[in-house]
Short mmCIF file of N, CA, C and O and ligand atoms in Angstrom, two decimals:
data_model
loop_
_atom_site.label_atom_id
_atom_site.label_comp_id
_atom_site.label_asym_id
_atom_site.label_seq_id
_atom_site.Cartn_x
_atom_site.Cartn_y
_atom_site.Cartn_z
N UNK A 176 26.52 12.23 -131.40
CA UNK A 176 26.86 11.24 -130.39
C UNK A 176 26.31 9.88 -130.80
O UNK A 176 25.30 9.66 -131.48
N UNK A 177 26.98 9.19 -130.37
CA UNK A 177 26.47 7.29 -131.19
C UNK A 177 25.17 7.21 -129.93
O UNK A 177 25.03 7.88 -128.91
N UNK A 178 24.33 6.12 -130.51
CA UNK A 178 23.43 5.60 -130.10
C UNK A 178 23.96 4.06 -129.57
O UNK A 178 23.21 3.28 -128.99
N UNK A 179 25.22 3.81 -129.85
CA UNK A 179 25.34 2.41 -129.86
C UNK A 179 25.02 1.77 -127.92
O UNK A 179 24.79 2.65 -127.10
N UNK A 180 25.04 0.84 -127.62
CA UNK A 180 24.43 0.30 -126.47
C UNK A 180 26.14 -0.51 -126.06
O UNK A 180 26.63 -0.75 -124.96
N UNK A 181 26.49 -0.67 -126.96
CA UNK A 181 27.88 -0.98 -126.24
C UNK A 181 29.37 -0.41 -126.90
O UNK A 181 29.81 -0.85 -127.97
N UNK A 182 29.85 0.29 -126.36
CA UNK A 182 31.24 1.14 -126.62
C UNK A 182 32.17 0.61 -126.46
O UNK A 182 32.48 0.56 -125.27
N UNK A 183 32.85 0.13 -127.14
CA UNK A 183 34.05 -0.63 -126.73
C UNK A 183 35.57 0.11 -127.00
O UNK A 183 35.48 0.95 -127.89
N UNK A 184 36.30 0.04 -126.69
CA UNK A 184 37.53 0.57 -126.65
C UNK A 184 38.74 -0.65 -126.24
O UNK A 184 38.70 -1.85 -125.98
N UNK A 185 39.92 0.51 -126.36
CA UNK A 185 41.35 -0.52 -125.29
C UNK A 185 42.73 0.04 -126.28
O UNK A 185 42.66 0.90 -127.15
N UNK A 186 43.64 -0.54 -125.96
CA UNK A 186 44.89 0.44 -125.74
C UNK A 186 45.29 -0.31 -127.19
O UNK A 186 44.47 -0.92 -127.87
N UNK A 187 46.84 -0.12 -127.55
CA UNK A 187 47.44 -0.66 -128.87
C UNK A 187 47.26 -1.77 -128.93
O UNK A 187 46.61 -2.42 -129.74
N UNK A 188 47.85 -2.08 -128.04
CA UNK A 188 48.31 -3.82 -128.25
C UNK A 188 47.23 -4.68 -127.90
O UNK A 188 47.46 -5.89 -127.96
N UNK A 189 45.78 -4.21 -127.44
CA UNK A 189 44.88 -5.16 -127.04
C UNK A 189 44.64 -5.76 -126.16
O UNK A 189 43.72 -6.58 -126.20
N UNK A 190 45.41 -5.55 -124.98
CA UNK A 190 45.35 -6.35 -123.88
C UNK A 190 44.70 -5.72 -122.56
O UNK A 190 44.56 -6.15 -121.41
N UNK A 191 44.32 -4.44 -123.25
CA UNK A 191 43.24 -4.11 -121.80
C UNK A 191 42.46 -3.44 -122.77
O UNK A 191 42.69 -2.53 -123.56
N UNK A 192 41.42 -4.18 -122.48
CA UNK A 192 39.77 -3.38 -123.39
C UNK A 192 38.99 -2.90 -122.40
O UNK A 192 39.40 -2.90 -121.24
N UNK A 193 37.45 -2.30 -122.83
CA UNK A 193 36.76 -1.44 -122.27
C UNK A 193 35.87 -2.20 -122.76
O UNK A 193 36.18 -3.00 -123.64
N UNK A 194 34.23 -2.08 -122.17
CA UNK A 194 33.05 -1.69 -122.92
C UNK A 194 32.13 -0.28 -121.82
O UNK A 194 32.08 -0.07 -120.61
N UNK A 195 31.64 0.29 -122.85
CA UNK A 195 31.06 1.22 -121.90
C UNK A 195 29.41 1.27 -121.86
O UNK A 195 28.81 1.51 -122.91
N UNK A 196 28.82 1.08 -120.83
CA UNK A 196 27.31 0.58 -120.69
C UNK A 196 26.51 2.16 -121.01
O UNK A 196 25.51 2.25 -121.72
N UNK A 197 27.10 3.22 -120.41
CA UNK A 197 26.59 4.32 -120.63
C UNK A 197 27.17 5.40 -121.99
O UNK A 197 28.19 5.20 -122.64
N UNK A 198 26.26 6.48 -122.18
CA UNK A 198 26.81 7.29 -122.93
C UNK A 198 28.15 8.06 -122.59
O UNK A 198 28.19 8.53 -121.46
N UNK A 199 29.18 8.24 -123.36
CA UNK A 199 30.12 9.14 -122.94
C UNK A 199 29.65 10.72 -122.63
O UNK A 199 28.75 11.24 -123.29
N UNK A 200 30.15 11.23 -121.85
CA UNK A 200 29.77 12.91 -122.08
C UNK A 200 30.82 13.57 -121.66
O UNK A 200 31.88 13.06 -121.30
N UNK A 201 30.53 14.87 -121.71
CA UNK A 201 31.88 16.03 -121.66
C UNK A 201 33.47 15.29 -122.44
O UNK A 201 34.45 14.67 -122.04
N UNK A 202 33.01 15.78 -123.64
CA UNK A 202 34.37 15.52 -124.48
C UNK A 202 34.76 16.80 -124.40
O UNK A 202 33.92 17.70 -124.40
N UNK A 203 36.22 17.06 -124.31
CA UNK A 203 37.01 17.79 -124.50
C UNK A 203 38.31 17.67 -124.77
O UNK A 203 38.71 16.52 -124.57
N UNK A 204 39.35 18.62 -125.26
CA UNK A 204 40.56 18.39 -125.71
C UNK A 204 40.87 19.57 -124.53
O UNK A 204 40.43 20.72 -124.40
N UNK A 205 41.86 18.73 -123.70
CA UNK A 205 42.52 19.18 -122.60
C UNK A 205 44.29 19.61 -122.92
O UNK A 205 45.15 18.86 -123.38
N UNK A 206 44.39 20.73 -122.59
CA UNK A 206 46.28 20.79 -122.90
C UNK A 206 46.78 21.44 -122.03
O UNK A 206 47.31 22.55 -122.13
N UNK A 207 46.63 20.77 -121.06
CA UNK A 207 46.99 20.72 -119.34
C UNK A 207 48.65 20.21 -119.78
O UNK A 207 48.93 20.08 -120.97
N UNK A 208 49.52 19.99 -118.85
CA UNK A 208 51.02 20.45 -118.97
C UNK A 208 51.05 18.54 -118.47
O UNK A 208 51.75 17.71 -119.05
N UNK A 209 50.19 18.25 -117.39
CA UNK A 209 50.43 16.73 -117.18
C UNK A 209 50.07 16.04 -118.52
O UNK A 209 50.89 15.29 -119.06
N UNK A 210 48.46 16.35 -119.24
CA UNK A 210 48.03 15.12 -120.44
C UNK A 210 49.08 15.68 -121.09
O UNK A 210 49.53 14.68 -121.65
N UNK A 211 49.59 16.34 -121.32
CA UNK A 211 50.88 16.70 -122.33
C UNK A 211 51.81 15.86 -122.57
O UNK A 211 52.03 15.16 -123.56
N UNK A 212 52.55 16.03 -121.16
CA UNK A 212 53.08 15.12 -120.79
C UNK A 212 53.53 13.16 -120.91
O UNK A 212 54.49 12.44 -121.17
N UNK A 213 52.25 13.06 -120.57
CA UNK A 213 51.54 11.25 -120.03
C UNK A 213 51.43 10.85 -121.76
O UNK A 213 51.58 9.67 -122.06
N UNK A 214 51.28 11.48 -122.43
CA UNK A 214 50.90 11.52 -124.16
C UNK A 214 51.65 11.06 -124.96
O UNK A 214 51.72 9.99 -125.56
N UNK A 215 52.83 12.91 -124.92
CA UNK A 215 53.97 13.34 -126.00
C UNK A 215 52.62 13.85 -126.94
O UNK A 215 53.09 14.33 -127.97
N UNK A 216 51.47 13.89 -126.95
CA UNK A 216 50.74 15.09 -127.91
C UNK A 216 50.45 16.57 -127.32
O UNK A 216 50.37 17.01 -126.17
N UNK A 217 50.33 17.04 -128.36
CA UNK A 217 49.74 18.49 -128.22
C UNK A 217 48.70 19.19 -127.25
O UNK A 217 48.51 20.32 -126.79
N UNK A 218 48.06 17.77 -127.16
CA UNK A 218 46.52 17.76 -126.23
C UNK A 218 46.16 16.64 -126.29
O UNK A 218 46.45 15.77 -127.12
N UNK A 219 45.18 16.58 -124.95
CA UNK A 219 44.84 14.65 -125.33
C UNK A 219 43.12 15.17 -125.11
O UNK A 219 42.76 16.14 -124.44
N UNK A 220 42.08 14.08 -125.96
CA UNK A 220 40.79 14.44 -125.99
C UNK A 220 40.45 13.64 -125.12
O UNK A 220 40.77 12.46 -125.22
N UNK A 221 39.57 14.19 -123.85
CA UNK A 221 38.73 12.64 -123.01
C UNK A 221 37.42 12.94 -123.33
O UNK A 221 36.99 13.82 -124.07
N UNK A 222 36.54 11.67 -122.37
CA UNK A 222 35.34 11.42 -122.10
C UNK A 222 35.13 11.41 -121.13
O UNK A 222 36.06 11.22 -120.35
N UNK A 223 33.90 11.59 -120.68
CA UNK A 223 34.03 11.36 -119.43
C UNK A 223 32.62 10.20 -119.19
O UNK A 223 31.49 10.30 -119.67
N UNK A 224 33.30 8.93 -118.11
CA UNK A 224 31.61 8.43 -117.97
C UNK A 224 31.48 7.46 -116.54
O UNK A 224 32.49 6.93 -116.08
N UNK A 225 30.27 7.30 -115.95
CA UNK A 225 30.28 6.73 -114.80
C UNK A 225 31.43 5.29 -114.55
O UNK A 225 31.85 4.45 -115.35
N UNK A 226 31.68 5.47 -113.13
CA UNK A 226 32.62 4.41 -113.08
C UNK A 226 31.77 3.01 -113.35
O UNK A 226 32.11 1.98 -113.94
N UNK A 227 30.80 3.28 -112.84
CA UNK A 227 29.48 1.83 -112.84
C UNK A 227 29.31 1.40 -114.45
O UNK A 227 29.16 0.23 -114.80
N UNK A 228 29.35 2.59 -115.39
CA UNK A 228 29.27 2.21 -116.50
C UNK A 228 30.13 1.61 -117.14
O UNK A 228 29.90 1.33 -118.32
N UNK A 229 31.53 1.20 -116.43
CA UNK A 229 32.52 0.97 -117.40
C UNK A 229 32.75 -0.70 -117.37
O UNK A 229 31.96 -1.08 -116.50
N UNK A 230 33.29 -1.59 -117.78
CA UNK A 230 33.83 -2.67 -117.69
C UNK A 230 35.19 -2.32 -118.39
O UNK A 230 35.49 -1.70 -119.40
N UNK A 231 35.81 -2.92 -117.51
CA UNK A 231 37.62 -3.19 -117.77
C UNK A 231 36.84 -4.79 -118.62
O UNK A 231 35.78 -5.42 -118.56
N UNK A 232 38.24 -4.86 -119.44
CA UNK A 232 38.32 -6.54 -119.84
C UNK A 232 39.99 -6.93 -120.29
O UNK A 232 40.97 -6.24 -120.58
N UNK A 233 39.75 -8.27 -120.17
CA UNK A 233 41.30 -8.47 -120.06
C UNK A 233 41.85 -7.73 -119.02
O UNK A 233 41.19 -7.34 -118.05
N UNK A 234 43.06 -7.54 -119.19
CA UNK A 234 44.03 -6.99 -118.08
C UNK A 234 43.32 -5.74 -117.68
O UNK A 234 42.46 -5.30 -118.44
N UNK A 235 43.66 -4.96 -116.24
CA UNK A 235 43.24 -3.65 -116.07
C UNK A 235 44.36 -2.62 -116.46
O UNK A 235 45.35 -3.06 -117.05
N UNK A 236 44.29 -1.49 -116.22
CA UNK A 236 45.09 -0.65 -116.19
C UNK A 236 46.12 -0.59 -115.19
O UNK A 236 45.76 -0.81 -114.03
N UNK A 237 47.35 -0.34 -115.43
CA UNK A 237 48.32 0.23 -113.91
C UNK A 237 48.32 1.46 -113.79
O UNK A 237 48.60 2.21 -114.72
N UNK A 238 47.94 1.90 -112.41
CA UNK A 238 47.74 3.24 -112.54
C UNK A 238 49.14 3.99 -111.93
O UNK A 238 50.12 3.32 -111.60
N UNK A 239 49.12 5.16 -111.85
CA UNK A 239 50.30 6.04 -112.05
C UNK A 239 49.55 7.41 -111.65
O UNK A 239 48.92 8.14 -112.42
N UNK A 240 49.74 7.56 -110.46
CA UNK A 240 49.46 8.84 -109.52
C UNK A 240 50.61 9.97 -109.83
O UNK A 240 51.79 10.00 -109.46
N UNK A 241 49.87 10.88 -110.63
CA UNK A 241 50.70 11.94 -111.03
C UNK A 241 50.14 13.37 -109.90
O UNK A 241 50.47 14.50 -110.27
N UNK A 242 49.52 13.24 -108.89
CA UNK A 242 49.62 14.05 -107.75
C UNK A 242 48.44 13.38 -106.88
O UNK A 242 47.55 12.75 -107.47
N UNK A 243 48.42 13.50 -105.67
CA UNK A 243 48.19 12.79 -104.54
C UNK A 243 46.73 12.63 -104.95
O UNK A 243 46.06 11.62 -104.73
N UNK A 244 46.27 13.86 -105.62
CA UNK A 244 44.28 12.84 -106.08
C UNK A 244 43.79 12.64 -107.75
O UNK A 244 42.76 12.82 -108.40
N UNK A 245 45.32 12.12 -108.01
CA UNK A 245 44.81 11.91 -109.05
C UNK A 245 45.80 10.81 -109.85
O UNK A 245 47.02 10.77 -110.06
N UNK A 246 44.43 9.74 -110.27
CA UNK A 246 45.48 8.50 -110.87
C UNK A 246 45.18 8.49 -112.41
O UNK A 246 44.05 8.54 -112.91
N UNK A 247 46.61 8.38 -113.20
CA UNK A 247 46.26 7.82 -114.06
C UNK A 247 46.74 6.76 -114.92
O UNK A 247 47.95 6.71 -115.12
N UNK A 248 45.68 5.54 -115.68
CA UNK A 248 45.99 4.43 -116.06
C UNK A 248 46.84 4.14 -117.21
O UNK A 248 46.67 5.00 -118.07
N UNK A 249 47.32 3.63 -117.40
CA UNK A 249 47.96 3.15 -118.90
C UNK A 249 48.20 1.65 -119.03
O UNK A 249 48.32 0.88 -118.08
N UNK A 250 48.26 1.27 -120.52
CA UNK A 250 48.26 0.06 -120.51
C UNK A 250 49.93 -0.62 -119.84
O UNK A 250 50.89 0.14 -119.95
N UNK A 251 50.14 -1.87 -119.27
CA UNK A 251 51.31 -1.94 -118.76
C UNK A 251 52.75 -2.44 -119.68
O UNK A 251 53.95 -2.32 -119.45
N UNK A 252 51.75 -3.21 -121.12
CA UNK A 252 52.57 -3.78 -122.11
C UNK A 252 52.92 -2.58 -123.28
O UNK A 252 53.98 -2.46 -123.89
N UNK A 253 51.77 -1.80 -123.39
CA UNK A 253 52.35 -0.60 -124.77
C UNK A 253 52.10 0.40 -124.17
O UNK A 253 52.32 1.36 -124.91
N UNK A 254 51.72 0.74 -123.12
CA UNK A 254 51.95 2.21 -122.97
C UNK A 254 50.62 2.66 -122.95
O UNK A 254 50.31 3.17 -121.87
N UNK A 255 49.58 2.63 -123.95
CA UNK A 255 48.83 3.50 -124.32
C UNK A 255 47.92 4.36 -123.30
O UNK A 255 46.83 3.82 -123.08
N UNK A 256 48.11 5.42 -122.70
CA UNK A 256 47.45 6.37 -121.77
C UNK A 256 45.88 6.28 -122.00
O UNK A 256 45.43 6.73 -123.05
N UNK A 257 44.97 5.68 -120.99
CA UNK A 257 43.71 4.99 -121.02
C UNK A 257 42.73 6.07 -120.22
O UNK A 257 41.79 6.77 -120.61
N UNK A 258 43.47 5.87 -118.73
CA UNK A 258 42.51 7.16 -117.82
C UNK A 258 42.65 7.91 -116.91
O UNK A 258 43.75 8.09 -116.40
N UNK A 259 41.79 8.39 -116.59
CA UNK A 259 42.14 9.64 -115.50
C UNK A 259 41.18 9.53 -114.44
O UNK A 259 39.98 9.36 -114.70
N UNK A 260 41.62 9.62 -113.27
CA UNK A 260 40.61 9.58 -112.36
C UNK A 260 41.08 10.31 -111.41
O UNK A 260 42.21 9.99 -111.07
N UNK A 261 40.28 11.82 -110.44
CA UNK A 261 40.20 12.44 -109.29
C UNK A 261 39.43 12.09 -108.05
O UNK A 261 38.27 11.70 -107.88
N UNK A 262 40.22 12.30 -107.38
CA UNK A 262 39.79 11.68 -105.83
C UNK A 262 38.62 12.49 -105.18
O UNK A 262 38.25 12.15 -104.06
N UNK A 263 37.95 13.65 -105.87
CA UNK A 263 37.01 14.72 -105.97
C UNK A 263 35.68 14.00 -106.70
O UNK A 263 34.52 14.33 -106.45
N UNK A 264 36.03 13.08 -107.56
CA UNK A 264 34.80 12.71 -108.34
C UNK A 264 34.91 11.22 -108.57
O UNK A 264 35.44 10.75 -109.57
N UNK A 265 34.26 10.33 -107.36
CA UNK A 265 35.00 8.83 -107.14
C UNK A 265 34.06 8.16 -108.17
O UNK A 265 34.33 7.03 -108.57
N UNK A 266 32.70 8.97 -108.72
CA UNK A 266 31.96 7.96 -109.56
C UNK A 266 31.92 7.94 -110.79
O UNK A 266 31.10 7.32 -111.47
N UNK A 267 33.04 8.82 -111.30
CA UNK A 267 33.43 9.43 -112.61
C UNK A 267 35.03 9.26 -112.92
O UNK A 267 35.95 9.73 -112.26
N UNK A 268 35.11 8.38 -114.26
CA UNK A 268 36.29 8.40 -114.82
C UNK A 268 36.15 8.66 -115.95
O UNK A 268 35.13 8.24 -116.50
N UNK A 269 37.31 9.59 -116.87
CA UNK A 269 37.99 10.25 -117.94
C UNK A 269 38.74 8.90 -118.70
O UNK A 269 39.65 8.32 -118.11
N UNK A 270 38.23 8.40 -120.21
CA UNK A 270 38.59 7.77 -120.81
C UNK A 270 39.07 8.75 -122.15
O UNK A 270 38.55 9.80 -122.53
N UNK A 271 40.51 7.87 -122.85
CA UNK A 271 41.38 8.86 -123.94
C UNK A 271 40.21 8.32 -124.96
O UNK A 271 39.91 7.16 -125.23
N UNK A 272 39.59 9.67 -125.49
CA UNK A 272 38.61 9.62 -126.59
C UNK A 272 39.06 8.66 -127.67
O UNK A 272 38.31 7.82 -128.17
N UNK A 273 40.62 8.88 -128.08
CA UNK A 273 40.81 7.61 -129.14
C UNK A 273 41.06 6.18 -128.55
O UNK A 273 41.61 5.17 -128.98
N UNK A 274 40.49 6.46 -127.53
CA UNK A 274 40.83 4.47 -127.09
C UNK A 274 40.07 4.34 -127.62
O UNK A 274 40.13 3.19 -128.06
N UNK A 275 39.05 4.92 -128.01
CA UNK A 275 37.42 4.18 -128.75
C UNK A 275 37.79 3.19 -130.38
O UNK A 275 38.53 3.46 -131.33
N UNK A 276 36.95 2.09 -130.13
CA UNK A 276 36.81 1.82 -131.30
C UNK A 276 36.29 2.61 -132.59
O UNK A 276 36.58 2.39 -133.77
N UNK A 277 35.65 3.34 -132.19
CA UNK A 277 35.34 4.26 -133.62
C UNK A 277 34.75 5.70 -132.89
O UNK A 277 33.62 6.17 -132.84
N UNK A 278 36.35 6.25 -132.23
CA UNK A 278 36.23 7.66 -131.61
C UNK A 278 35.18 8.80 -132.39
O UNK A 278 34.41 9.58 -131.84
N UNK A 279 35.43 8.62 -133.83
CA UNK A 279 34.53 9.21 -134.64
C UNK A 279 33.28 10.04 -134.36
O UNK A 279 32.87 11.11 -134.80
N UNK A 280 32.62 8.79 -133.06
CA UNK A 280 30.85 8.82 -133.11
C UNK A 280 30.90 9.86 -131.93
O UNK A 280 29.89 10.02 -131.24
N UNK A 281 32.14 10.63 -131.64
CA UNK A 281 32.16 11.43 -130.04
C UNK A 281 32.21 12.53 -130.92
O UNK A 281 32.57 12.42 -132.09
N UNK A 282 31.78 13.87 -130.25
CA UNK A 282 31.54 14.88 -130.72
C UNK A 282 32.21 15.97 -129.32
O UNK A 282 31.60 16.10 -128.26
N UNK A 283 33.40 16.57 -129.59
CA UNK A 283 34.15 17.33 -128.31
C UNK A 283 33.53 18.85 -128.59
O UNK A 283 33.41 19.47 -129.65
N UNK A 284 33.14 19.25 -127.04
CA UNK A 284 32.84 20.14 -126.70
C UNK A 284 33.43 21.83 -126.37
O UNK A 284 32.80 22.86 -126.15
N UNK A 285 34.60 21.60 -126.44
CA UNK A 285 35.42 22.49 -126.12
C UNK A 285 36.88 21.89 -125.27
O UNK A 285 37.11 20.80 -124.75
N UNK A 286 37.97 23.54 -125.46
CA UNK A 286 39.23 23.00 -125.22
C UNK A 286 39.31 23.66 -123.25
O UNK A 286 38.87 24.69 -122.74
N UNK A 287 39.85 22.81 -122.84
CA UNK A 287 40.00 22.74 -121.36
C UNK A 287 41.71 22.90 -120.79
O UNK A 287 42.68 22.19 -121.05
N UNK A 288 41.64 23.68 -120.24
CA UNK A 288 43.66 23.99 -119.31
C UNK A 288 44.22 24.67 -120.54
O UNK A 288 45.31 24.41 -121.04
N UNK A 289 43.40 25.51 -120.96
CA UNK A 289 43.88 26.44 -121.87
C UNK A 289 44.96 27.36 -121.82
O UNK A 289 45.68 27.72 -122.76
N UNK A 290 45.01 27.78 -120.35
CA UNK A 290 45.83 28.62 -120.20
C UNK A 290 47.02 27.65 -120.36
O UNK A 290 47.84 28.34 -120.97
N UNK A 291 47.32 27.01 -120.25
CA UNK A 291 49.06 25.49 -120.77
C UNK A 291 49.11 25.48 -122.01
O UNK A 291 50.22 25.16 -122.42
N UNK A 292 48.10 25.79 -123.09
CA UNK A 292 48.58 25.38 -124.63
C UNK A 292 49.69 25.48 -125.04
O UNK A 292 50.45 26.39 -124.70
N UNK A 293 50.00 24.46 -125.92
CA UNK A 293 51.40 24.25 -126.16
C UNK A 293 50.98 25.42 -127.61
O UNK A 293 49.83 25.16 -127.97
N UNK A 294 51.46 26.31 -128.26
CA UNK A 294 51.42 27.40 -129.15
C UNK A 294 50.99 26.72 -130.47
O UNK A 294 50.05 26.90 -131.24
N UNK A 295 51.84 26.02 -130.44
CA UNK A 295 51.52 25.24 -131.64
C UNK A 295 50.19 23.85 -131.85
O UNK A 295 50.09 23.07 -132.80
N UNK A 296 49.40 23.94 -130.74
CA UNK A 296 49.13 23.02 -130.27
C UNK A 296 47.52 23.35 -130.65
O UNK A 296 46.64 22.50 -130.67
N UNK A 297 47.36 24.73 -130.93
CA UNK A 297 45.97 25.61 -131.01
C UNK A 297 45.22 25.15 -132.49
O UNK A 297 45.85 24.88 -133.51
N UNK A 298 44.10 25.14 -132.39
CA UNK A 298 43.46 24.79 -134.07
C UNK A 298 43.80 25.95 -135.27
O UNK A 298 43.83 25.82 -136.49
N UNK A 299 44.04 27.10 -134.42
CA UNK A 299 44.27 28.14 -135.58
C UNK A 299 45.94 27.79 -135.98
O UNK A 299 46.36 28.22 -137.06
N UNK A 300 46.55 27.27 -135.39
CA UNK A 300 48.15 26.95 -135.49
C UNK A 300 48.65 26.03 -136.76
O UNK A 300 49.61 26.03 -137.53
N UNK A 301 47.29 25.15 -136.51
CA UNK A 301 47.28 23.96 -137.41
C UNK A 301 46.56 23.97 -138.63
O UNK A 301 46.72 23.22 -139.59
N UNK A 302 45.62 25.07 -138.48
CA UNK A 302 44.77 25.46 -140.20
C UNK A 302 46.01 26.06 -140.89
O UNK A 302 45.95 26.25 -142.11
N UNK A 303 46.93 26.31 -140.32
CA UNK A 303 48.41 27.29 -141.33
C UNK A 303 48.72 26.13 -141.92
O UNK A 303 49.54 26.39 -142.80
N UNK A 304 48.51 25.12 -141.90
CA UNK A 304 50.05 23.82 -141.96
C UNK A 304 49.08 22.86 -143.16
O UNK A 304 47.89 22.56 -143.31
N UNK A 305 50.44 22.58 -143.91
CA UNK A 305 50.19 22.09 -145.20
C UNK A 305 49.21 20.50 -144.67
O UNK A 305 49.59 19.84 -143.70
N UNK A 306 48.35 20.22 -145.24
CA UNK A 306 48.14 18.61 -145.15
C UNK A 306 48.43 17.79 -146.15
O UNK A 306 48.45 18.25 -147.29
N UNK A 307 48.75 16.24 -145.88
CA UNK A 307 49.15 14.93 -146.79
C UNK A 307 48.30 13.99 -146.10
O UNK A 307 48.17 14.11 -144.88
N UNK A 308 47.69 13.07 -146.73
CA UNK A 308 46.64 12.29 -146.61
C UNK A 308 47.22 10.82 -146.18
O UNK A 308 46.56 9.83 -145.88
N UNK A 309 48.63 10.98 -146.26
CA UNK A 309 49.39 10.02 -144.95
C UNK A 309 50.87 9.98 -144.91
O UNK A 309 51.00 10.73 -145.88
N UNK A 310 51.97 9.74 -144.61
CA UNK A 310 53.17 10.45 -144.42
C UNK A 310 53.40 11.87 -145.28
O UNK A 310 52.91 12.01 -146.41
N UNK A 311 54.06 12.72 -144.73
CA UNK A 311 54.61 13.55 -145.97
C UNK A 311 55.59 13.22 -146.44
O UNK A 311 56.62 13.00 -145.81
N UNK A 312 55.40 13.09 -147.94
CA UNK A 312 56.32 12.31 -149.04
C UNK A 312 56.91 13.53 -150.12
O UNK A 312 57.64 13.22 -151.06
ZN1 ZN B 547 48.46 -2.37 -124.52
ZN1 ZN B 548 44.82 17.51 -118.78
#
C-alpha cells in the first residue's frame, strides 16, 4: 500500500480529478452484473475511502442511480466510471482503482459478487490466454 499523503486520481479526459487525504482500503475486484455493466469490463477493481477524505476537483461527477440506494458517478465529458456510493454507508465512497494516478501502489484483496462472474472473466480463465506486451500483432 503507498505511503503517499496525497492520492490523486480522475477520469480520461481530465476534467474531474480527485485527491485523497486518507489511505484507500478494501480493494477488491467486484463482477457484480451492474460494475459489469457501467464498465463493458470483465470486473471493475474499487477502493474504498472516507467521504471526508476525498476532494473532488474541477468538475464533479454526474451521478446515475442504478437502484434507489445506490449512486453511481461518471465523468460527464468521457464517460469514465469514477464511483459508487450506498445509501447504507453515507461516510464511505468506492473509487475505480484505475482512476488512480499510479493504481499500481493498491494492493486488492479479494474478488467480490462472485457468484455474477462473467466465465471468462476468472484469473484462472485468463492464465490460459496467450500474452503480447501491447496490441496483438
Ligand atoms: Zn472525463
Ligand atoms: Zn459491483
Amino acid at each position: 500500500m503507498s505511503t503517499s499523503q496525497n492520492l490523486t486520481g480522475g477520469c480520461l479526459c481530465g476534467a474531474v480529478r480527485y485527491r485523497l487525504r486518507g489511505e484507500p482500503y478494501d480493494v477488491v475486484h467486484c463482477h457484480c452484473k451492474s460494475c459489469r455493466r457501467v464498465s463493458g469490463a470483465a470486473f471493475v477493481t474499487w477502493f474504498t475511502v472516507r467521504v471526508a477524505d476525498l476532494d473532488w476537483r474541477g468538475e464533479k461527477p454526474v451521478l446515475y442511480h442504478s437502484s434507489a440506494a445506490v449512486s453511481r458517478g461518471f465523468c460527464p465529458h468521457c464517460g469514465s466510471t469514477l464511483s459508487y456510493r450506498h445509501e447504507s454507508d453515507p461516510e464511505e465512497i468506492d473509487i475505480t482503482a484505475s482512476s488512480l494516478d499510479h493504481p499500481e501502489t493498491l494492493a486488492p484483496a479479494g474478488h467480490i459478487w462472485w457468484e455474477q462472474h462473467l466465465i471468462w472473466g476468472s484469473p484462472a480463465a485468463q492464465q490460459e490466454l496467450p500474452v503480447y506486451q501491447r496490441s496483438e500483432a
